[in-house]
Each structure stands twice: as C-alpha cells, then as structure tokens.
mmCIF file of C-alpha atoms in Angstrom:
data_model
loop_
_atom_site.group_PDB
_atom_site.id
_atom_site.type_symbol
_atom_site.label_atom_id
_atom_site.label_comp_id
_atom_site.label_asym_id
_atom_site.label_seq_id
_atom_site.Cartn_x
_atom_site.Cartn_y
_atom_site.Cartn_z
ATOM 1 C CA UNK A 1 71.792 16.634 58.607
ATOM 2 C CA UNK A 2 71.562 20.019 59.481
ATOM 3 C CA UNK A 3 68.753 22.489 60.806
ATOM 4 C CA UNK A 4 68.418 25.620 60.478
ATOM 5 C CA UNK A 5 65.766 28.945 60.630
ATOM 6 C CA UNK A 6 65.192 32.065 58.541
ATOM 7 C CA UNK A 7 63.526 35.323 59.437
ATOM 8 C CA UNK A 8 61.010 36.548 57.160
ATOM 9 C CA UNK A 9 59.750 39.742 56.907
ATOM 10 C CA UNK A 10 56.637 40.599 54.907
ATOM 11 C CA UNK A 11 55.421 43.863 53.541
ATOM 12 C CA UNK A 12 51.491 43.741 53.065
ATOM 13 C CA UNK A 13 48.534 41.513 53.642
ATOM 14 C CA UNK A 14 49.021 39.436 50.794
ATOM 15 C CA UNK A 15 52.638 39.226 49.254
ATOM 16 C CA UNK A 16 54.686 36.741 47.910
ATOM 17 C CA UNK A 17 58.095 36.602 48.747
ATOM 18 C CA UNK A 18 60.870 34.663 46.952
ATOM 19 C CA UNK A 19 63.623 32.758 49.471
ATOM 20 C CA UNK A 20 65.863 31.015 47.114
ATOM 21 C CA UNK A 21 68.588 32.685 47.494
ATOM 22 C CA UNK A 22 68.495 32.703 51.302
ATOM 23 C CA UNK A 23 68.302 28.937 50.802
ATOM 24 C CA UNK A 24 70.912 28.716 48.229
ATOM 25 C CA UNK A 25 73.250 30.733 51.089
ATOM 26 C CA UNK A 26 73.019 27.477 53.621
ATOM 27 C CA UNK A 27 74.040 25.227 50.896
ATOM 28 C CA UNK A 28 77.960 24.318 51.275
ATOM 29 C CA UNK A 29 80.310 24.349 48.474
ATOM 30 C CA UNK A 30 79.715 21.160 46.630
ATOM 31 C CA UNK A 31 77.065 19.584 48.516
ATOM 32 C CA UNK A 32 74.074 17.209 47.082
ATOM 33 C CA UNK A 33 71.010 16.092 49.106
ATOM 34 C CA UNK A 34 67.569 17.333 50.010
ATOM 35 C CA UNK A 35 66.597 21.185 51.245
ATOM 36 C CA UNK A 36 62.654 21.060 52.997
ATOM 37 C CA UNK A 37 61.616 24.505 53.546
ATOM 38 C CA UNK A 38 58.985 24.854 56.041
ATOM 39 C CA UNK A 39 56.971 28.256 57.193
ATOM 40 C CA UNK A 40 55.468 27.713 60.863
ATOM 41 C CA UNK A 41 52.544 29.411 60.166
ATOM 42 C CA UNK A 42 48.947 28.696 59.618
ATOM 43 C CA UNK A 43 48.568 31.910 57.072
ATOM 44 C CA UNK A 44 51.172 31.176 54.412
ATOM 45 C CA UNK A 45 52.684 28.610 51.953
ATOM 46 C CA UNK A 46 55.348 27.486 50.966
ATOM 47 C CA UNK A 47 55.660 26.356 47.241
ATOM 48 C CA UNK A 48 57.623 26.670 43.803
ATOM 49 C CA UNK A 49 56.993 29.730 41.176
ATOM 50 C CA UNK A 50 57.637 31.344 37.955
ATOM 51 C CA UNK A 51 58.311 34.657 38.894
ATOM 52 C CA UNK A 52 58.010 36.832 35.248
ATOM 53 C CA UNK A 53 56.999 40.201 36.026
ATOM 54 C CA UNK A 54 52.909 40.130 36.740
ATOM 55 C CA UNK A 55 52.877 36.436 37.376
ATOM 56 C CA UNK A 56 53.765 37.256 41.266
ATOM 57 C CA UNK A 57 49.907 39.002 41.093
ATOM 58 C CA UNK A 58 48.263 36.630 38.891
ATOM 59 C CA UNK A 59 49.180 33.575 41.772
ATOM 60 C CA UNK A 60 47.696 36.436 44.368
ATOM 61 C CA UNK A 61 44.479 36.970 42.196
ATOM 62 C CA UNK A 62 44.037 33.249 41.284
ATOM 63 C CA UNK A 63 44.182 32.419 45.074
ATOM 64 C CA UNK A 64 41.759 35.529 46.033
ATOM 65 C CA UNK A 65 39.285 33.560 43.483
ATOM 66 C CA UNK A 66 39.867 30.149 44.115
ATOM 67 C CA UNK A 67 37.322 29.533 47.459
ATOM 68 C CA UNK A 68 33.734 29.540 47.438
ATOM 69 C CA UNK A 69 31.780 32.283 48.424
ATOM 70 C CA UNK A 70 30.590 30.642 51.953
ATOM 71 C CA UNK A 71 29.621 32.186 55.697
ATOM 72 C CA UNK A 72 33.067 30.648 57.484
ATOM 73 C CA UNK A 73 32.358 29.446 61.009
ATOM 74 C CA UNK A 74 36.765 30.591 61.721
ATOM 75 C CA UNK A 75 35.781 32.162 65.543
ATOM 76 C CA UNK A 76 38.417 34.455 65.602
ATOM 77 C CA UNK A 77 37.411 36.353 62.788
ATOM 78 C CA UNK A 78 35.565 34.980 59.864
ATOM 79 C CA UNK A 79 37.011 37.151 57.177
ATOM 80 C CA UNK A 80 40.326 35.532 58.153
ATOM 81 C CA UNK A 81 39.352 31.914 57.210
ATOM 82 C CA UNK A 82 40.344 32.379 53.657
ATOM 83 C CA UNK A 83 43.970 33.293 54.683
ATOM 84 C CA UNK A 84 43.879 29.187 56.790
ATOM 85 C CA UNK A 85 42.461 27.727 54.216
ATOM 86 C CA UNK A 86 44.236 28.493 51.335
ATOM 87 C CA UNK A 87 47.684 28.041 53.590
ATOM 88 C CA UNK A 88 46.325 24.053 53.785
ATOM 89 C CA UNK A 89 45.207 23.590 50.005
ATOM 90 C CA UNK A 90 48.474 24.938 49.163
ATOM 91 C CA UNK A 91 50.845 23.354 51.349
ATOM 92 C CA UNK A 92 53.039 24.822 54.075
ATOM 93 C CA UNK A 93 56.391 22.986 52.790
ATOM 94 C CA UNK A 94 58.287 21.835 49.741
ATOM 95 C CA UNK A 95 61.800 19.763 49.318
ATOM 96 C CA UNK A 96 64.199 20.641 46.728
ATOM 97 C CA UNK A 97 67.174 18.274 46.110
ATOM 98 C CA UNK A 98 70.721 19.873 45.571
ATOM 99 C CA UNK A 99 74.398 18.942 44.132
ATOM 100 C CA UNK A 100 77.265 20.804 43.757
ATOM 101 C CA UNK A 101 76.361 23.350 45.954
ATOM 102 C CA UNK A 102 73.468 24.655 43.856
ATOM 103 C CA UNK A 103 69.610 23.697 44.423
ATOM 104 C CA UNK A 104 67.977 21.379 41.086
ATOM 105 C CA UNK A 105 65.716 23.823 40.406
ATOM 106 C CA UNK A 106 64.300 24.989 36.610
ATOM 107 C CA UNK A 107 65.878 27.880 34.541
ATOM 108 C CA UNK A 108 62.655 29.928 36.092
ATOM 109 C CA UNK A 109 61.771 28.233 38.881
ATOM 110 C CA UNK A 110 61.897 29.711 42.212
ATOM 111 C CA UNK A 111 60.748 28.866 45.970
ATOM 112 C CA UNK A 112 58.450 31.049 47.327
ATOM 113 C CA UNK A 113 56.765 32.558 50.614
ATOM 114 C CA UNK A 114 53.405 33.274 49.958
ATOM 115 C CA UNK A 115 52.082 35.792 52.967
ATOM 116 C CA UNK A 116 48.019 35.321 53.360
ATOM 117 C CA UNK A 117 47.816 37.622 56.398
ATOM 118 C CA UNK A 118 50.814 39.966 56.417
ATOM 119 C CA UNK A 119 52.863 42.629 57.119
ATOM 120 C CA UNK A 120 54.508 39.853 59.345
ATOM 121 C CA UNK A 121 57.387 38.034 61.129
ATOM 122 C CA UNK A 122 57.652 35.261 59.658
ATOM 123 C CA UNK A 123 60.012 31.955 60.710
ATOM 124 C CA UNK A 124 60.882 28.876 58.124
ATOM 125 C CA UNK A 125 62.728 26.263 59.227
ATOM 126 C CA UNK A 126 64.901 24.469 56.544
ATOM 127 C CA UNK A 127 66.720 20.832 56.993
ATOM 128 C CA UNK A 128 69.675 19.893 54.779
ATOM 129 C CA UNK A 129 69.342 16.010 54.325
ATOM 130 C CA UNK B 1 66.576 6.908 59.814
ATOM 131 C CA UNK B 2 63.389 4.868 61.517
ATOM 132 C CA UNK B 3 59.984 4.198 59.475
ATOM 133 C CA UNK B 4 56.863 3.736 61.626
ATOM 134 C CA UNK B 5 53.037 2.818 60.694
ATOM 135 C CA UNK B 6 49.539 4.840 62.620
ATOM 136 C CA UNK B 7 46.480 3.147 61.948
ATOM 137 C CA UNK B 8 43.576 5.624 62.087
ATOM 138 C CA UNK B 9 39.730 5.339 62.126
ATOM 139 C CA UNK B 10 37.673 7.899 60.548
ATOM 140 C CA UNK B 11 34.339 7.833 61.536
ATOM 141 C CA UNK B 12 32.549 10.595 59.034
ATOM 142 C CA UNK B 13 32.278 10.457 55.327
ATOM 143 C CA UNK B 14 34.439 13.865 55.160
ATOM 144 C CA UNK B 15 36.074 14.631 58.061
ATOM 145 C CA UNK B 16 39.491 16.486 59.644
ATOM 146 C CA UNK B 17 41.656 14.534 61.877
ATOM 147 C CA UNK B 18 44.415 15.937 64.050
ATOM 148 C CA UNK B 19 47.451 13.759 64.071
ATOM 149 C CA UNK B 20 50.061 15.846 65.583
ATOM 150 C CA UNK B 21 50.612 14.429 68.801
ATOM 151 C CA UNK B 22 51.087 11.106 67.335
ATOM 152 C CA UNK B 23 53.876 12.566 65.273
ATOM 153 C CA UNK B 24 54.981 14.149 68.400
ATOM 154 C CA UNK B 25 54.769 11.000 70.265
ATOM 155 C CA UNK B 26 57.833 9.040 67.881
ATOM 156 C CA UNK B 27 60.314 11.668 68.069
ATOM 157 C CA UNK B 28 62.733 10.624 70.864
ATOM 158 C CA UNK B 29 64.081 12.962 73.642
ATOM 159 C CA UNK B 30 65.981 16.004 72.548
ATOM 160 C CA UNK B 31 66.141 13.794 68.316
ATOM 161 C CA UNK B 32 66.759 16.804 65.527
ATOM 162 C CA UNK B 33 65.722 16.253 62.082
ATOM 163 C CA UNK B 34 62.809 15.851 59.711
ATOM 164 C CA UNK B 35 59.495 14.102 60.417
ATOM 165 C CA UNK B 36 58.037 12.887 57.108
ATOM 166 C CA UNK B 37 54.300 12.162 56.987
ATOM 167 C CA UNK B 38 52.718 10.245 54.178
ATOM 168 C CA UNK B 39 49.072 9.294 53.792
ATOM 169 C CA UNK B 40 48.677 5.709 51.775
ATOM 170 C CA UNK B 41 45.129 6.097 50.338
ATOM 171 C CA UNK B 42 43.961 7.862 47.535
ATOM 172 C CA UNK B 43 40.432 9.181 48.920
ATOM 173 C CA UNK B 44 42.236 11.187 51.704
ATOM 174 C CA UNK B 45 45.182 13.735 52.251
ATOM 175 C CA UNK B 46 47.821 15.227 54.689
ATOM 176 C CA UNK B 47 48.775 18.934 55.379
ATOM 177 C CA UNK B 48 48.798 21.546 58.372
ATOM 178 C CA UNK B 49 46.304 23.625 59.556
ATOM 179 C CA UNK B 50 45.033 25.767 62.241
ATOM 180 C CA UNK B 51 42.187 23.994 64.039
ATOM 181 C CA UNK B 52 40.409 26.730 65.589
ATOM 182 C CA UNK B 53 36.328 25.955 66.951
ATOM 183 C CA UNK B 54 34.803 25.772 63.391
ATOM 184 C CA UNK B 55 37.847 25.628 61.527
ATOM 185 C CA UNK B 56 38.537 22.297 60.379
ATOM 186 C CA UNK B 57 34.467 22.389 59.133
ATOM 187 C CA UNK B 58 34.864 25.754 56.740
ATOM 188 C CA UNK B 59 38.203 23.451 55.431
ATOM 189 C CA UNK B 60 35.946 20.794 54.591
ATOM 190 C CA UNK B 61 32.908 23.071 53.103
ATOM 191 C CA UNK B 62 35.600 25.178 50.987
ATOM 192 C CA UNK B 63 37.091 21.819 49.567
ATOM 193 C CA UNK B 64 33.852 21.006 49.214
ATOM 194 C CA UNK B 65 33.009 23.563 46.541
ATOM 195 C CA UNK B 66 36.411 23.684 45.161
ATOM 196 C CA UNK B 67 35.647 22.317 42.387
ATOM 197 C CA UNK B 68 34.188 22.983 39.275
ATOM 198 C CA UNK B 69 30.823 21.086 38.652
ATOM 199 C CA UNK B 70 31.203 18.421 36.018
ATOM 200 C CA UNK B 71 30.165 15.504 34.791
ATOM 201 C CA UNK B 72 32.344 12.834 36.031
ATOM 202 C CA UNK B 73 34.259 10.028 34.013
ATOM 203 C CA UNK B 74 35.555 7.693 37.221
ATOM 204 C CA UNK B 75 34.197 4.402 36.274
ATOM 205 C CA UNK B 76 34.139 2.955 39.001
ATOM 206 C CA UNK B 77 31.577 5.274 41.008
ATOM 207 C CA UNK B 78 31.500 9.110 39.254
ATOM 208 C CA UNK B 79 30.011 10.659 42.739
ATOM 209 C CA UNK B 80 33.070 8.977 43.969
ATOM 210 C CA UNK B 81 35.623 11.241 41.444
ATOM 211 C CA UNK B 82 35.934 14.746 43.837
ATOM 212 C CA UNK B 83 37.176 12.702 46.870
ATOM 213 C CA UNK B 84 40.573 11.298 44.167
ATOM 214 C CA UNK B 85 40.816 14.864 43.093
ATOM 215 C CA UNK B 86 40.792 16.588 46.371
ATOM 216 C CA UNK B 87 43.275 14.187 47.404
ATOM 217 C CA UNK B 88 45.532 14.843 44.641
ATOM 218 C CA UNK B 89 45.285 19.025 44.730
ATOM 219 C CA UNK B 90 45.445 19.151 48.558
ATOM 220 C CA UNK B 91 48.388 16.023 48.776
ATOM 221 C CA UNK B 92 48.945 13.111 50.236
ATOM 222 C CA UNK B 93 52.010 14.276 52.505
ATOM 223 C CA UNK B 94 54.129 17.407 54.515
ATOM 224 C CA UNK B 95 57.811 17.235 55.649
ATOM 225 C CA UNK B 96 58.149 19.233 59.519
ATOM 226 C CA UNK B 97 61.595 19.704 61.035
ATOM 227 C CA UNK B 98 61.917 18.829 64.686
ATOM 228 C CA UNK B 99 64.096 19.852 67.263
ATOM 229 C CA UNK B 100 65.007 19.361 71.237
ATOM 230 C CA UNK B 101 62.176 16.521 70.489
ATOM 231 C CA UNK B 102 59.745 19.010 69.558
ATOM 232 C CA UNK B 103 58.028 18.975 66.112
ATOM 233 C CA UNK B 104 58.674 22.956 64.887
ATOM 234 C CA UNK B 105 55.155 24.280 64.025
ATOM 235 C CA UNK B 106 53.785 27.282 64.566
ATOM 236 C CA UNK B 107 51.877 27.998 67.890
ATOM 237 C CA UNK B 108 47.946 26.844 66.719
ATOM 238 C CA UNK B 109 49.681 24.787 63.819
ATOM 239 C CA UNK B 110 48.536 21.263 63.508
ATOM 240 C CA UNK B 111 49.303 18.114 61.221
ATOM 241 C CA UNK B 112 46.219 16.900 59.699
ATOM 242 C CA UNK B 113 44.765 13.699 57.907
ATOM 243 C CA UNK B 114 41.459 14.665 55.768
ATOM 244 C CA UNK B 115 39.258 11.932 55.094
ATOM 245 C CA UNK B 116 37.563 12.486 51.820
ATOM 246 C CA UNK B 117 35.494 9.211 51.654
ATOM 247 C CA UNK B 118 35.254 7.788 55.316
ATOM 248 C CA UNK B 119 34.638 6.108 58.038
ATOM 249 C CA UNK B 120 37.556 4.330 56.460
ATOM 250 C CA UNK B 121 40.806 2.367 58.569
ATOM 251 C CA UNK B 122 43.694 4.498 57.150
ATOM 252 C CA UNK B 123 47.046 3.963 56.831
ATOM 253 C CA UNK B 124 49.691 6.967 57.621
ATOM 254 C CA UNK B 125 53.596 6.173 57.041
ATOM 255 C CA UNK B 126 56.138 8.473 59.049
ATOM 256 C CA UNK B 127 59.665 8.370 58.122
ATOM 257 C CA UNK B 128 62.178 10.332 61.326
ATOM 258 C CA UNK B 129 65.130 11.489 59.098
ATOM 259 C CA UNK C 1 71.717 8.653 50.371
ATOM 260 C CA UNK C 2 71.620 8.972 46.372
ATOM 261 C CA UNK C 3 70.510 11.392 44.177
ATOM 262 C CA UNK C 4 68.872 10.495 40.350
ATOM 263 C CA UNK C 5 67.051 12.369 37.736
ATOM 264 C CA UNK C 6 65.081 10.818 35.421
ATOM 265 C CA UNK C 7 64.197 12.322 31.538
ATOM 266 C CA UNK C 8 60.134 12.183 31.189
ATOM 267 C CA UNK C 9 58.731 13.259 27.729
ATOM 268 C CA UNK C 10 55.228 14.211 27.365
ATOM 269 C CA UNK C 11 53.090 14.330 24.719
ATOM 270 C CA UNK C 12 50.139 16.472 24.626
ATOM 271 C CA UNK C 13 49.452 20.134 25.905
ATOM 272 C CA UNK C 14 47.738 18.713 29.366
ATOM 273 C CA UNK C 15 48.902 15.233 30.117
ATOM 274 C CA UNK C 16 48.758 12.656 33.181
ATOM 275 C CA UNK C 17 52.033 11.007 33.419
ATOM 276 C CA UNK C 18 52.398 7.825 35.988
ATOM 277 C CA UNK C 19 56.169 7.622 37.066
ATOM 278 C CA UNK C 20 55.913 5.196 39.556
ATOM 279 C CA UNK C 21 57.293 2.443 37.923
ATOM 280 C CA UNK C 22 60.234 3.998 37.173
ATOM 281 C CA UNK C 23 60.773 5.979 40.988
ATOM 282 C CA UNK C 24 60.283 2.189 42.297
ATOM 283 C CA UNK C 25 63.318 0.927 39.623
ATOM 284 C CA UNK C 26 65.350 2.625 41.953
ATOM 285 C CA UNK C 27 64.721 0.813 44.723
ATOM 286 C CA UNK C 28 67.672 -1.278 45.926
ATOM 287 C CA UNK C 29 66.339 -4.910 47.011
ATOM 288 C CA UNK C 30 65.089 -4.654 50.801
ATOM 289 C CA UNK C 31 65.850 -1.263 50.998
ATOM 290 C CA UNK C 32 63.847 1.388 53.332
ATOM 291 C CA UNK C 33 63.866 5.016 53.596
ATOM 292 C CA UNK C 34 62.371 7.925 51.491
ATOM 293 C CA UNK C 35 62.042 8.758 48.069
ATOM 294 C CA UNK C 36 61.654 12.251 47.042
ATOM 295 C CA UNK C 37 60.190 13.063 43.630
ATOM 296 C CA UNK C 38 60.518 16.681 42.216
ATOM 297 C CA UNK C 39 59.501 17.804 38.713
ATOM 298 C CA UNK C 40 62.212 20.986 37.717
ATOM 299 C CA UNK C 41 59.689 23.138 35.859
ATOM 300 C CA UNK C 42 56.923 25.938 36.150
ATOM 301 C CA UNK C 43 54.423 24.270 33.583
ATOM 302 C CA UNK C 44 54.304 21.031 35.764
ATOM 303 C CA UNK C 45 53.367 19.296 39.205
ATOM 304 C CA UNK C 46 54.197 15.853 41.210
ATOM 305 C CA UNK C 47 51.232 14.471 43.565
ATOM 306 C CA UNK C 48 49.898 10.487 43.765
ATOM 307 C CA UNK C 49 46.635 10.087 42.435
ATOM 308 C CA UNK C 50 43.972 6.994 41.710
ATOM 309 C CA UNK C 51 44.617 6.285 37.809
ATOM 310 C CA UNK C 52 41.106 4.177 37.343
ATOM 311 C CA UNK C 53 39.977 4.810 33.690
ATOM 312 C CA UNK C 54 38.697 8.226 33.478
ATOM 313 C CA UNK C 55 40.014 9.569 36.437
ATOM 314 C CA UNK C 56 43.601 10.738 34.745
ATOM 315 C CA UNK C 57 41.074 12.812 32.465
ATOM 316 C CA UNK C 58 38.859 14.020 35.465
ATOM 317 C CA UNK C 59 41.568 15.351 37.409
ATOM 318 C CA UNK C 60 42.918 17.147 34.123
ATOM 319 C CA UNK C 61 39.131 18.844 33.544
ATOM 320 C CA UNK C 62 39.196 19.383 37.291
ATOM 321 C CA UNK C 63 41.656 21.585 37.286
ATOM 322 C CA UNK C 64 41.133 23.550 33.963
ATOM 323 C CA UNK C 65 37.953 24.505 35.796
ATOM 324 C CA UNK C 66 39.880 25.169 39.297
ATOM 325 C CA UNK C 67 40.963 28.518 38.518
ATOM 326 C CA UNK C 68 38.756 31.869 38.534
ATOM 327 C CA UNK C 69 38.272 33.568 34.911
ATOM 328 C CA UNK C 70 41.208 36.546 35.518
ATOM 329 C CA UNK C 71 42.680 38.880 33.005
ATOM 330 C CA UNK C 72 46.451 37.494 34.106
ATOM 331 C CA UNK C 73 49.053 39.848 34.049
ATOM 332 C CA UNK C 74 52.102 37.465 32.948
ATOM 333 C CA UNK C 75 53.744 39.530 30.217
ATOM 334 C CA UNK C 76 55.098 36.426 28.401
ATOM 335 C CA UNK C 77 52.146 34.942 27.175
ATOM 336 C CA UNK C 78 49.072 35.168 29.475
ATOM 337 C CA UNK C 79 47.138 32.876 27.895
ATOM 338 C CA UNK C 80 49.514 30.535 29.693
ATOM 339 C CA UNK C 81 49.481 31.741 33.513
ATOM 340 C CA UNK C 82 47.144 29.128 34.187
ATOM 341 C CA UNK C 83 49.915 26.252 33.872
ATOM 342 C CA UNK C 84 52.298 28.231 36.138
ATOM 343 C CA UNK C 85 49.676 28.444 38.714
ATOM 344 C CA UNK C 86 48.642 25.462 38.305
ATOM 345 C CA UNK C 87 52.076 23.929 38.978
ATOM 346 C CA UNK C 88 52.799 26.273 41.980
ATOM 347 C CA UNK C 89 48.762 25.326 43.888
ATOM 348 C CA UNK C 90 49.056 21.576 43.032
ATOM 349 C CA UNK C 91 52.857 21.191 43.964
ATOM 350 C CA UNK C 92 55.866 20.339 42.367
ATOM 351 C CA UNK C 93 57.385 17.443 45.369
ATOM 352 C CA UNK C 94 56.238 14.134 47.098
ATOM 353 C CA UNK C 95 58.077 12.234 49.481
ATOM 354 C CA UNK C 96 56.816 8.806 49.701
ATOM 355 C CA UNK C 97 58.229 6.014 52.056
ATOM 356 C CA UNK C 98 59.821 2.881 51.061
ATOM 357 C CA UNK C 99 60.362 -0.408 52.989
ATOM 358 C CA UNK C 100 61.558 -3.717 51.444
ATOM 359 C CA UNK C 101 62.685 -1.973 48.407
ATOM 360 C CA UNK C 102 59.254 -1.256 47.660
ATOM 361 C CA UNK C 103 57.223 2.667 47.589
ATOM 362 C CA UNK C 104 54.166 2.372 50.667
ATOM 363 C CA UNK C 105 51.422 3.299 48.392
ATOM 364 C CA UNK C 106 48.146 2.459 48.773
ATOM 365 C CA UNK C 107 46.700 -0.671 46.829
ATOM 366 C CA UNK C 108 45.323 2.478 43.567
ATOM 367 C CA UNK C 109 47.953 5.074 44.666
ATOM 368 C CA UNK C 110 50.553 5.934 42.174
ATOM 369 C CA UNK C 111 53.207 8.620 42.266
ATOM 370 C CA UNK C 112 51.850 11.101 39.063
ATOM 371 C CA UNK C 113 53.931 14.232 36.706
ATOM 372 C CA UNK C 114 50.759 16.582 36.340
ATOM 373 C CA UNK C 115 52.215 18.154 32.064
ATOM 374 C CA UNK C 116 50.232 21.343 31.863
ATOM 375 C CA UNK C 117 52.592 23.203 28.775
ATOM 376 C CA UNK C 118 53.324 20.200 26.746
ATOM 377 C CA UNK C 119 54.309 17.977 24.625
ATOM 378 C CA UNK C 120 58.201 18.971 26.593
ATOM 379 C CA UNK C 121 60.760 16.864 27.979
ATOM 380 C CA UNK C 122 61.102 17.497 31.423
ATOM 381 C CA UNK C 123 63.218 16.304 34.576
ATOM 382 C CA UNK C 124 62.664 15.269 37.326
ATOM 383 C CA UNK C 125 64.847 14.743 40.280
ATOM 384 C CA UNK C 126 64.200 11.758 42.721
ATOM 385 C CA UNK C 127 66.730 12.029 46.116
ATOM 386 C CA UNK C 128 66.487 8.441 48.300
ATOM 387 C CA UNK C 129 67.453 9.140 52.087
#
C-alpha cells in the first residue's frame, strides 16, 4: 500500500480537469491493484469521463441544470450551495483497478477533477492497494 | 485488513447524519491506508459533504426535487420509489485515505449517511485497508 | 489480493443489469475483505440498487428525466451526451465488503451495471483486497 497527494491547480469557477495521467505517473512498472482518487474538498468531484471535444461543457451545463430552483439556507453564502451540493450527488472519489503498470480504464475513458468553485488549490490524495 | 460494523438510528423520515468521527474513531494510532465506508440498505446512501448551519437541509430539499415527477412502477409502495432512486444516483459508499491516524478530508469535509426513508436502525460496513 | 474482469452483454439501448451473482462467484469460501466493481466504459455506471418489480424500470425513467433539456455540444453524436453524463453523475465504481465469503448487502440490495448505449458487451473489472 502506498499513499500519496497531488496538487491541483484550477483555472476558473467551474472547470473540469482531467488527472489520469498524473495517476498513471505513480503507477510502477508492472503493477496490478486498486488506485482511489480522492479530492479533499467540499466543492469538487471526483469521477470518470468521456472527454470528446464539447463533452467537457456539456457535463458543466448538465450539472448547472441539474438542481432545483430553491432559496438555499448554505450561511456562508447561499449562491454557493449549488457548488456543495452537486460535489455530494456526484461523489468526491472513485477507484480504478490497474495491471501491468497501466490503469483498466476504457479506450475513452478518463478520471476527472471537476472544480465547482474555482480558480483553486486543489489536493487529491490517491492510495495504491 | 480489519472489517468493522456501526449501527445507527435515524430518527427523521429524510435526514443527514454525520458519521465521521466514528470512522475516525477505528483508525489506530499513526495506521496509513484507506477507510472504506459502505451503507447496507437500499433506502439510504453514503458520501461527503460540508455540513455548514443549513447545509445538510438544502442537501435534502435539492435531492428532494431531483427528480423528475413521474408516475411510479415500485410495487411494493410507488411513494416509496424516489427514496431507491436517490440511493442509487447519490451511492451507497466513498473510499477516504488516512494517514498519521487521521482520516484526510478537507477542513469542513464530513462523511455522511442520508436516510431516505427513516427513523430506520441502519447498518454501515467499514473496511481499514 | 486478485484482480478479475468479467464479460457482461447487454441487450437493449437502456438496460438494468444485476451482477451480483456473479461478483459473489468470486468469493473464496470464508473469505473477508473488499470487492471492487468497475464498469470500463463512458455509456455505463455501477451502483446497488432495490430490484423489486418495477423499480429496474423506475430508476431507468428516473434518470432519462434527470438531466436538463441542453443543446449538447459533443461533436460525435449529441444526441448521445446524455449516456456519457449519465455514466460520469451516477458513477462508474462500488466497493462493497465481504465477510464469510459472502458481499454485506442489505436483505434487497444488489450490486447493478446501469447500460445506457446498448445492446454492447462491456467489462467490467472486479479487484478483491
């Protein structure tokens, strides 16, 4: 088992940002077992994504639309509910077995940040089981 | 590897309960690895959150009115269909790396059990990896 | 540790798949630890779910309904965003415990491949730790 932690930087209040291949990178030559990706945040996610060109904005759009229109009680600031929210109904983590070095994951699939309440420093822990 | 059992008592038809510090509470002195936390019910789900005054209610209003209103087939009770489906869109568990015997979440990041269809004894399955 | 993956074909565009039976085949006699089930595709998810008659086709009408109406961008065909979003809001992992060479689901709870682009054969990986 071994832990580890990534720095994230985002770029803009809503952004998604793919980490594969910073995941990939911890992977040793020839290895099999589990990666779990984890962002320590309570405004982003953490999930798989096709990543075709436009599909990046569609997840963004789909997300902007997905909550009800309601008067949030969030006492910090109410118009920053949405970014909490959707970071639970999405998830904050995802595990991805590997072998030979090289993560199981489909022709198109990727892992992705997604960044509710950015620009931001972001951390994700990852644990190689 | 260790496997360990919370019972916990809901006392609302929908409610949000923190379960962090129980998590928290397994993990031995100084242990590194992943805590695995699995919810064994199908009316009721697990992910983080931040738990701000008034928080935890605008998660349960938005889930709420997630979804689209339809006429439900569930035979055995159709009012009773959105609590199964919330539970299977939000998810039943979430995967958090600890450290120094310290579960790594963000600063106001919690673990949560939502109770879709309480008050309700619940069963919650942690594996320590 | 081992590491499977199991061949799943589907058989309709939108299709409830119940691969519990075969994560629990698995199972070595008396074993315990933790099963992780991930589906290697864009177009699909993994959650647990109550599988009462009806409810399979509830929680597929559920979530055709889930998204907002968008013009979606995805330049390959978007007519079929939806199932890519789909997979990445829903998920594409669970990690269920396992004691006594037996999955801790509750008494309804199975472990469920969400097909939203078939009929497809698809993989899915399943590491035990």
């Amino acid at each position: 088992m071994s832990i580890h932690r990534l720095a994230i930087t985002t770029t803009a209040k809503r952004e998604i940002i793919d980490v594969t291949q910073k995941i990939t990178a911890l992977l040793k030559e020839g290895a099999e077992g589990l990666a779990t990706v984890f962002v320590e945040h309570t405004t982003a996610a953490i999930t798989t994504a096709d990543l075709d060109p436009g599909t990046d904005q569609d997840l963004l759009n789909a997300l902007d639309g997905l909550l009800p229109e309601l008067n949030w009680q969030h006492q910090h600031d109410p118009t920053h509910a949405p970014d909490h929210l959707l970071s639970s109904i999405v998830g904050t983590d995802v595990s991805v077995p590997f072998q030979d070095g090289q993560l199981r994951l489909g022709t198109w699939q990727r892992i992705i940040l997604i960044e509710f309440d950015g620009p931001r420093d972001r951390n994700v822990s990852v644990v190689l089981n």
